[in-house]
mmCIF file of C-alpha atoms in Angstrom:
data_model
loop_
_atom_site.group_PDB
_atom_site.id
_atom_site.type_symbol
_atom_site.label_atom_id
_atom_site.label_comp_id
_atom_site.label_asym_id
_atom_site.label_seq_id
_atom_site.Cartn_x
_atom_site.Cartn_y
_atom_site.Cartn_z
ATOM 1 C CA UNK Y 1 79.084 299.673 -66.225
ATOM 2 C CA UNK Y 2 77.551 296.765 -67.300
ATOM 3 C CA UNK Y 3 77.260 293.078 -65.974
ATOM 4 C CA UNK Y 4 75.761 290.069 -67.495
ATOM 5 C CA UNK Y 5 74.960 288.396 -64.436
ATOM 6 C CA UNK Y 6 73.730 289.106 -60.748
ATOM 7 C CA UNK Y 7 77.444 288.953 -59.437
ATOM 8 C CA UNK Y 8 77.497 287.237 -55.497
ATOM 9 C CA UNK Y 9 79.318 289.560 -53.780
ATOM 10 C CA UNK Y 10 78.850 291.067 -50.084
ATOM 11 C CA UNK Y 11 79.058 294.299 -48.455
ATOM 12 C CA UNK Y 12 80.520 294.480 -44.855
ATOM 13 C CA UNK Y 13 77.970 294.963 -42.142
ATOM 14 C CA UNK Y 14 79.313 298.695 -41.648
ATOM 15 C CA UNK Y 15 78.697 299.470 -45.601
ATOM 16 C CA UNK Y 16 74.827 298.056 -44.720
ATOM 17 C CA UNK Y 17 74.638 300.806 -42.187
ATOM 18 C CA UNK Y 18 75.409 303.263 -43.692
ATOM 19 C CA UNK Y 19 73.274 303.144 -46.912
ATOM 20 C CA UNK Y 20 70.372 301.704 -45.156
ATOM 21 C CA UNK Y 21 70.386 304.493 -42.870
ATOM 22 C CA UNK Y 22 70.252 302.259 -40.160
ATOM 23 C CA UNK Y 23 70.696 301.925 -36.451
ATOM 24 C CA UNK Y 24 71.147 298.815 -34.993
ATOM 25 C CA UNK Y 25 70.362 299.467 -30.992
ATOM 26 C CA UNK Y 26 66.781 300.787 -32.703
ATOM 27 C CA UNK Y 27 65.937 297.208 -34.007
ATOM 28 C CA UNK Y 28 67.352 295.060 -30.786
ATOM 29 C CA UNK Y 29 65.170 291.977 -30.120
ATOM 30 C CA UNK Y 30 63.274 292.398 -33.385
ATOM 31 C CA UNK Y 31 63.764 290.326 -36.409
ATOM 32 C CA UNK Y 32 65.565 291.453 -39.477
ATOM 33 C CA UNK Y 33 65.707 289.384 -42.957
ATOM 34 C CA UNK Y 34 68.291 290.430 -45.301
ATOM 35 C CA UNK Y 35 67.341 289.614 -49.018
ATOM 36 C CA UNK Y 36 69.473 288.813 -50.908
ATOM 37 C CA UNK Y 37 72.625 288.459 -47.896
ATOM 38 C CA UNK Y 38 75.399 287.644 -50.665
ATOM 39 C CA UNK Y 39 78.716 286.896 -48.822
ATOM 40 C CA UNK Y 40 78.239 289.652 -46.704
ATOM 41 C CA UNK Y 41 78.807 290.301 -42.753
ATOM 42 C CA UNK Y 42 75.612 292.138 -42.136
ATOM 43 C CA UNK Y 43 73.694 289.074 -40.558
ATOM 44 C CA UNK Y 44 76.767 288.950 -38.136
ATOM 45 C CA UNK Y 45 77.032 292.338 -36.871
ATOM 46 C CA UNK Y 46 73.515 292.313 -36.229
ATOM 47 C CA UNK Y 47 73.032 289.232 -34.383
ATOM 48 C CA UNK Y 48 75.851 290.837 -32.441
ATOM 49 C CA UNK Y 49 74.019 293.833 -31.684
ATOM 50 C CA UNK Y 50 71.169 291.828 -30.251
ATOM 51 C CA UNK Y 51 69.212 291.268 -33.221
ATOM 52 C CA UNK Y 52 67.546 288.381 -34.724
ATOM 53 C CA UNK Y 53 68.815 288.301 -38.234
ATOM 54 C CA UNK Y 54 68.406 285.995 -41.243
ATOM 55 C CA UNK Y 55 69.914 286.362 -44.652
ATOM 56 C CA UNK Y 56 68.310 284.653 -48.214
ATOM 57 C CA UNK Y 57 70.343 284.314 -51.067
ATOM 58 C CA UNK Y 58 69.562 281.950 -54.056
ATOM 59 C CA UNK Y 59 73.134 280.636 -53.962
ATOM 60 C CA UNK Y 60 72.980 279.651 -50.163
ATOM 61 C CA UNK Y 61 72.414 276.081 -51.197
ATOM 62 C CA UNK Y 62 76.036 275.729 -52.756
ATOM 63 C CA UNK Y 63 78.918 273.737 -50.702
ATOM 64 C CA UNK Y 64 80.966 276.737 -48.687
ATOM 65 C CA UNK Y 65 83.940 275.705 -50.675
ATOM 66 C CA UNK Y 66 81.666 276.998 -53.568
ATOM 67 C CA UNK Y 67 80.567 280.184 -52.356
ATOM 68 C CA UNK Y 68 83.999 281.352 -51.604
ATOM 69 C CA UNK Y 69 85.194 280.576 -55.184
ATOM 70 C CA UNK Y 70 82.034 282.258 -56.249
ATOM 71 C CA UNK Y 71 82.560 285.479 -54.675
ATOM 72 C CA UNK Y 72 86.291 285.753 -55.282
ATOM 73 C CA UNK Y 73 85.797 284.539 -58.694
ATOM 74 C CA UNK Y 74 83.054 287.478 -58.723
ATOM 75 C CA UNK Y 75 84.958 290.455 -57.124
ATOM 76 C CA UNK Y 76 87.549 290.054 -59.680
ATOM 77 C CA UNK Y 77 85.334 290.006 -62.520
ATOM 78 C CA UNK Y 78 83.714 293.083 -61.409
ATOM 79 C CA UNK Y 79 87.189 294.734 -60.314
ATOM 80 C CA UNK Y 80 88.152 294.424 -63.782
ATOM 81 C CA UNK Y 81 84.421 296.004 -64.845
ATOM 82 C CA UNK Y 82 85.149 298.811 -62.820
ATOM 83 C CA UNK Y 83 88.708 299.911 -63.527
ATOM 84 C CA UNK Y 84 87.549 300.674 -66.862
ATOM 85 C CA UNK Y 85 84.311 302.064 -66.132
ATOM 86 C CA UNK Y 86 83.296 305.888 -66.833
ATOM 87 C CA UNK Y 87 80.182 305.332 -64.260
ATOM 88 C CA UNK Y 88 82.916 305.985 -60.945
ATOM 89 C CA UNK Y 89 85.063 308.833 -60.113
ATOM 90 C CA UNK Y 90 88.329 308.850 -60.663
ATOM 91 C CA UNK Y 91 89.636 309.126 -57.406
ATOM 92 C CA UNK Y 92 87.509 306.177 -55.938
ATOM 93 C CA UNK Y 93 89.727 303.693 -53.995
ATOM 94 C CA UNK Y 94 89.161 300.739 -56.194
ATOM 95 C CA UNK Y 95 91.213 298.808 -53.530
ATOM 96 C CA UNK Y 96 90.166 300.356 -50.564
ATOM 97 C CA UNK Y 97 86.348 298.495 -52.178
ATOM 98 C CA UNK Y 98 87.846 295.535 -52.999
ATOM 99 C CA UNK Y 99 89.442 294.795 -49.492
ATOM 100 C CA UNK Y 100 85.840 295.633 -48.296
ATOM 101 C CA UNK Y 101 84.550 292.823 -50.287
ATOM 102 C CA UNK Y 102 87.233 290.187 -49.275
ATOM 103 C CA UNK Y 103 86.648 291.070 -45.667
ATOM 104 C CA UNK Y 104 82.806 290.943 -45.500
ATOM 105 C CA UNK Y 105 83.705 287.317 -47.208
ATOM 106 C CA UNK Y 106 86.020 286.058 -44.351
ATOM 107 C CA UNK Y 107 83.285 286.967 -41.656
ATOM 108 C CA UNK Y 108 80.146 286.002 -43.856
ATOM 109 C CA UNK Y 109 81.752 282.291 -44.262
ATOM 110 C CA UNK Y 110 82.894 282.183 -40.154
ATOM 111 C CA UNK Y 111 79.585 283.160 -39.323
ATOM 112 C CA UNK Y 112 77.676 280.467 -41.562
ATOM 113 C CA UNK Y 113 80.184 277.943 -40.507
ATOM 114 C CA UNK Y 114 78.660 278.936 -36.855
ATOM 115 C CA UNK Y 115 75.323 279.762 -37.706
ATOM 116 C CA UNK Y 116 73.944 277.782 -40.758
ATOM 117 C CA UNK Y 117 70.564 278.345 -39.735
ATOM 118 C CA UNK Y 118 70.415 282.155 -39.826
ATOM 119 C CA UNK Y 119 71.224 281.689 -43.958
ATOM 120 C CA UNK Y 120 68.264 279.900 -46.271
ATOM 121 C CA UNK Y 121 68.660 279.615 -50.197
ATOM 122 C CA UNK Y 122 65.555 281.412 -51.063
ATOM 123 C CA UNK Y 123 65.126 284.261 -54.495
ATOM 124 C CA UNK Y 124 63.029 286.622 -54.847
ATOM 125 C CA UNK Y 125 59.833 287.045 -56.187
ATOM 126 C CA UNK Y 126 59.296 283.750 -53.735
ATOM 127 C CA UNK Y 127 60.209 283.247 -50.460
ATOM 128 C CA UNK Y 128 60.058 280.903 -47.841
ATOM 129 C CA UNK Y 129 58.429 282.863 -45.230
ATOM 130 C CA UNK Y 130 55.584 283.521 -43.447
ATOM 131 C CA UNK Y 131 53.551 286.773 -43.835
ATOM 132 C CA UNK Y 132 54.831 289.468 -41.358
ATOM 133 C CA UNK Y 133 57.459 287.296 -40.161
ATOM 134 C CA UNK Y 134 59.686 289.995 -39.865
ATOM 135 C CA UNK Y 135 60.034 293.096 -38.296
ATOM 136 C CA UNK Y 136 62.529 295.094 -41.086
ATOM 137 C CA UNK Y 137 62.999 293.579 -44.499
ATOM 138 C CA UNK Y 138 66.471 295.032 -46.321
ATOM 139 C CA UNK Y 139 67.227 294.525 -49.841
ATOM 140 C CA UNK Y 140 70.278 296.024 -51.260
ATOM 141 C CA UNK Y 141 72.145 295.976 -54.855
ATOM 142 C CA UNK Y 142 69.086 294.082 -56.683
ATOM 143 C CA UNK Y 143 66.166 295.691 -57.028
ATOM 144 C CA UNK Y 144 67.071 298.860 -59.672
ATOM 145 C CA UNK Y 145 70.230 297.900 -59.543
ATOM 146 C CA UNK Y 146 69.938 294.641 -62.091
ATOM 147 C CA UNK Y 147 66.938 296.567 -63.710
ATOM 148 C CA UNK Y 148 67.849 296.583 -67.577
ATOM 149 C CA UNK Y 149 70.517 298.946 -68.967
ATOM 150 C CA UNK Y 150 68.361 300.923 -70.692
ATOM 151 C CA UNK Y 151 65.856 301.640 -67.518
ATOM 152 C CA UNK Y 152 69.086 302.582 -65.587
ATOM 153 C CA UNK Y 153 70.618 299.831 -64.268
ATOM 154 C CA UNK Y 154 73.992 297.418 -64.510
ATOM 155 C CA UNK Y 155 71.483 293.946 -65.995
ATOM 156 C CA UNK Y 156 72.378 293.200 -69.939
ATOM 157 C CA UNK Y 157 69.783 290.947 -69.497
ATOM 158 C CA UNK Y 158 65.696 291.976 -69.560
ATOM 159 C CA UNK Y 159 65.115 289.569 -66.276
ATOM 160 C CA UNK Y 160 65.068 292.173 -63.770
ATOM 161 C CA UNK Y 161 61.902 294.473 -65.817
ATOM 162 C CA UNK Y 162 59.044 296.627 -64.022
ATOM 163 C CA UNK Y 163 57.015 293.337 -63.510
ATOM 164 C CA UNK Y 164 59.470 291.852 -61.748
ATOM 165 C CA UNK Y 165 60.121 294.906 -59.793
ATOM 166 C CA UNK Y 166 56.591 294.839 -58.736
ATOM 167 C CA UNK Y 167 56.489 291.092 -57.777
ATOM 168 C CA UNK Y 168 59.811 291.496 -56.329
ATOM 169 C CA UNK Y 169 58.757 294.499 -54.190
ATOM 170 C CA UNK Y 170 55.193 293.070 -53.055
ATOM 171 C CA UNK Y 171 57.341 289.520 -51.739
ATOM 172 C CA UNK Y 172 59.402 291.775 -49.377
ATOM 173 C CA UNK Y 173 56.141 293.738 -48.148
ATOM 174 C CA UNK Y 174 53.784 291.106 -47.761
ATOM 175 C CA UNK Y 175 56.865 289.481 -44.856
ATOM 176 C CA UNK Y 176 57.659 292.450 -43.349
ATOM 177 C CA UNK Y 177 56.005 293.392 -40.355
ATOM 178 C CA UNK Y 178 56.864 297.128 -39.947
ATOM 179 C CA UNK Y 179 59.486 298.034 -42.726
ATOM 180 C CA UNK Y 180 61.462 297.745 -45.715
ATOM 181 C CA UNK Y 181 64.046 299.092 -46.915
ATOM 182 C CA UNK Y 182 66.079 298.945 -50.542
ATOM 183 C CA UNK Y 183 69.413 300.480 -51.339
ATOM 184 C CA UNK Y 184 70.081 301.856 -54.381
ATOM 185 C CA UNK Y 185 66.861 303.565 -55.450
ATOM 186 C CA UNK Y 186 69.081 305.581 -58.127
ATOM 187 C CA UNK Y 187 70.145 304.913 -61.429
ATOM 188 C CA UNK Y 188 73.631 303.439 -61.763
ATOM 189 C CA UNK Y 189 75.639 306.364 -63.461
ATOM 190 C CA UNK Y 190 78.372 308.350 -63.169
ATOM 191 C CA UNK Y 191 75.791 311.494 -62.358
ATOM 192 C CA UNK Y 192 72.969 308.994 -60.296
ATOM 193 C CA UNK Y 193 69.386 309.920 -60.674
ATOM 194 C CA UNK Y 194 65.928 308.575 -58.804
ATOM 195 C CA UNK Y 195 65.246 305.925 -60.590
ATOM 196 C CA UNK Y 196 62.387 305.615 -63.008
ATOM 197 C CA UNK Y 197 60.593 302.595 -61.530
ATOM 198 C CA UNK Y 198 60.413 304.445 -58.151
ATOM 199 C CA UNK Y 199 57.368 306.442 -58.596
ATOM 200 C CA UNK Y 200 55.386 303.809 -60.286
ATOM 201 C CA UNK Y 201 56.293 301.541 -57.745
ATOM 202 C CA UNK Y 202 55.215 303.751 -54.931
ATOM 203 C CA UNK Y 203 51.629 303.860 -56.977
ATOM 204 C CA UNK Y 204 51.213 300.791 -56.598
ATOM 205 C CA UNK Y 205 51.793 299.772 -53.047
ATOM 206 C CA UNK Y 206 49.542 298.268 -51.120
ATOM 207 C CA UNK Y 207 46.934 299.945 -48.863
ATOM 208 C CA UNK Y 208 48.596 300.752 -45.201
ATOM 209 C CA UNK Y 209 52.068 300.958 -46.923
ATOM 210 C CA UNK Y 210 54.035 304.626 -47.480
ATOM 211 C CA UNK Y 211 57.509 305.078 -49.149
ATOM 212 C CA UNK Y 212 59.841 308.078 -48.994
ATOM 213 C CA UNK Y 213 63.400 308.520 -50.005
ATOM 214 C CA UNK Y 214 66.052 309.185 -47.998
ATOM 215 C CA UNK Y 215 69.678 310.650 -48.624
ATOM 216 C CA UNK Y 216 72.701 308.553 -47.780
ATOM 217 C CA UNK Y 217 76.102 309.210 -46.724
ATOM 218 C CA UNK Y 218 77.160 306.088 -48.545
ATOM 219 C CA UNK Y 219 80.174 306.232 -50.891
ATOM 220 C CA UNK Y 220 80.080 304.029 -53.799
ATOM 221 C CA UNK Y 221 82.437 305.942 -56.132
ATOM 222 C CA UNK Y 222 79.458 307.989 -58.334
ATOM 223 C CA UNK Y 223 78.818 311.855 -58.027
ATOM 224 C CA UNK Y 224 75.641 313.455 -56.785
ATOM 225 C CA UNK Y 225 73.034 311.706 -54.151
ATOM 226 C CA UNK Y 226 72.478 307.919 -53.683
ATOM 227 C CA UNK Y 227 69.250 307.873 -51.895
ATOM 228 C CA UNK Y 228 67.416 305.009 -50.274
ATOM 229 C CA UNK Y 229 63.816 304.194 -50.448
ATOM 230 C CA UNK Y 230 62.492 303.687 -47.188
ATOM 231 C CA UNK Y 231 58.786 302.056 -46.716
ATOM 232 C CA UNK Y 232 56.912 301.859 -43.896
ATOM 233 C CA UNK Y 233 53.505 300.395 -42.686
ATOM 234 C CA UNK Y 234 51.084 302.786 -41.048
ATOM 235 C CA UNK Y 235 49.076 300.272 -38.838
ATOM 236 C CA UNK Y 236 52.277 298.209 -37.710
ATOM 237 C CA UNK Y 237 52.358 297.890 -33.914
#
């Protein structure tokens, strides 16, 4: 599949579980940044659970009345992407994915509605935070996802190249405290494979920084594993 734009929709706060691998009642009290949030219930659920969270996301700064046409405008662009894709199995609940999207939508505008302050209009490779000002950093469905077509990803456009990768990458480091973590870290096929810009990436990280992959249990209609990249920093207290 292939997408000419970075399309705003969310994930429910379950679906962030699951293919970040991660535990809520692990991270309660700590501070968690979600970059890019999308119209998705993550921030919710966590606050919830007793944990500070804050979502970026370049469109944040649009009217809610926007966002919602945004994302439903988006879901059924990439609906229609994906019922005539090759790159999902056939017997992938298309609907079952939708629905998904439409719910993380209702909870993600309810929640802003309450909680404006736990969502700033920020993009990467720039944000508006201050170094280690978080305790986990999650990024999911940007980084190798949007890399170019040819490199493995959904992007018809070159923005999303190894340099940006890089900048992109050493933005969500340099404000997280103890981790980060970024879902997909596979090509987006039918048959998903590491992808390419992981290694070099891992090269280059900074000193006190270590990355490792990690399998997933997350469904997202391809065949084979769907690993995370999971990066940690050795001297965080």
């Amino acid at each position: 599949m292939d997408l000419p734009r970075v399309v705003f929709f969310g994930r429910t706060g379950a679906d962030a579980l699951a293919f970040f691998n991660l535990d809520l009642a692990a991270w309660r009290g700590q501070r968690v940044l979600d970059c890019p949030g999308g119209p998705g219930s993550f921030t919710a659920l966590a606050r919830a659970a007793g944990v500070e969270s804050v979502a970026a996301d370049p469109l944040y700064d649009l009217s809610m009345a926007d966002l919602e046409q945004r994302c439903r405008d988006d879901v059924a662009f990439t609906m229609e992407r994906l019922a005539r894709s090759a790159s999902v199995r056939p017997d992938f609940d298309l609907s079952r994915f939708r629905q998904g999207k439409m719910e993380a939508l209702e909870a993600f505008l309810a929640d802003r509605r309450e909680h404006p302050e736990a969502y700033r209009a920020a993009a990467l490779p720039s944000l508006p935070f201050e170094a280690a000002s978080f305790d986990l950093v999650l990024c999911g469905h940007l980084l190798f996802c949007y890399a170019p077509i040819a490199d493995g990803g959904l992007s018809e456009q070159p923005d999303f190249d190894l340099d940006w990768h890089r900048l992109a990458l050493a933005e969500l480091l340099r404000v997280s405290r103890r981790e980060v973590r970024l879902y997909p870290a596979h090509t987006i096929e039918r048959r998903p494979r590491v992808h390419p810009w992981v290694e070099p990436l891992l090269a280059s990280l900074p000193p006190g920084w270590q990355g490792q992959l990690e399998d997933t249990a997350y469904d997202e209609g391809f065949e084979g594993e769907t690993p995370m990249l999971r990066l940690r920093r050795g001297d965080a207290g």
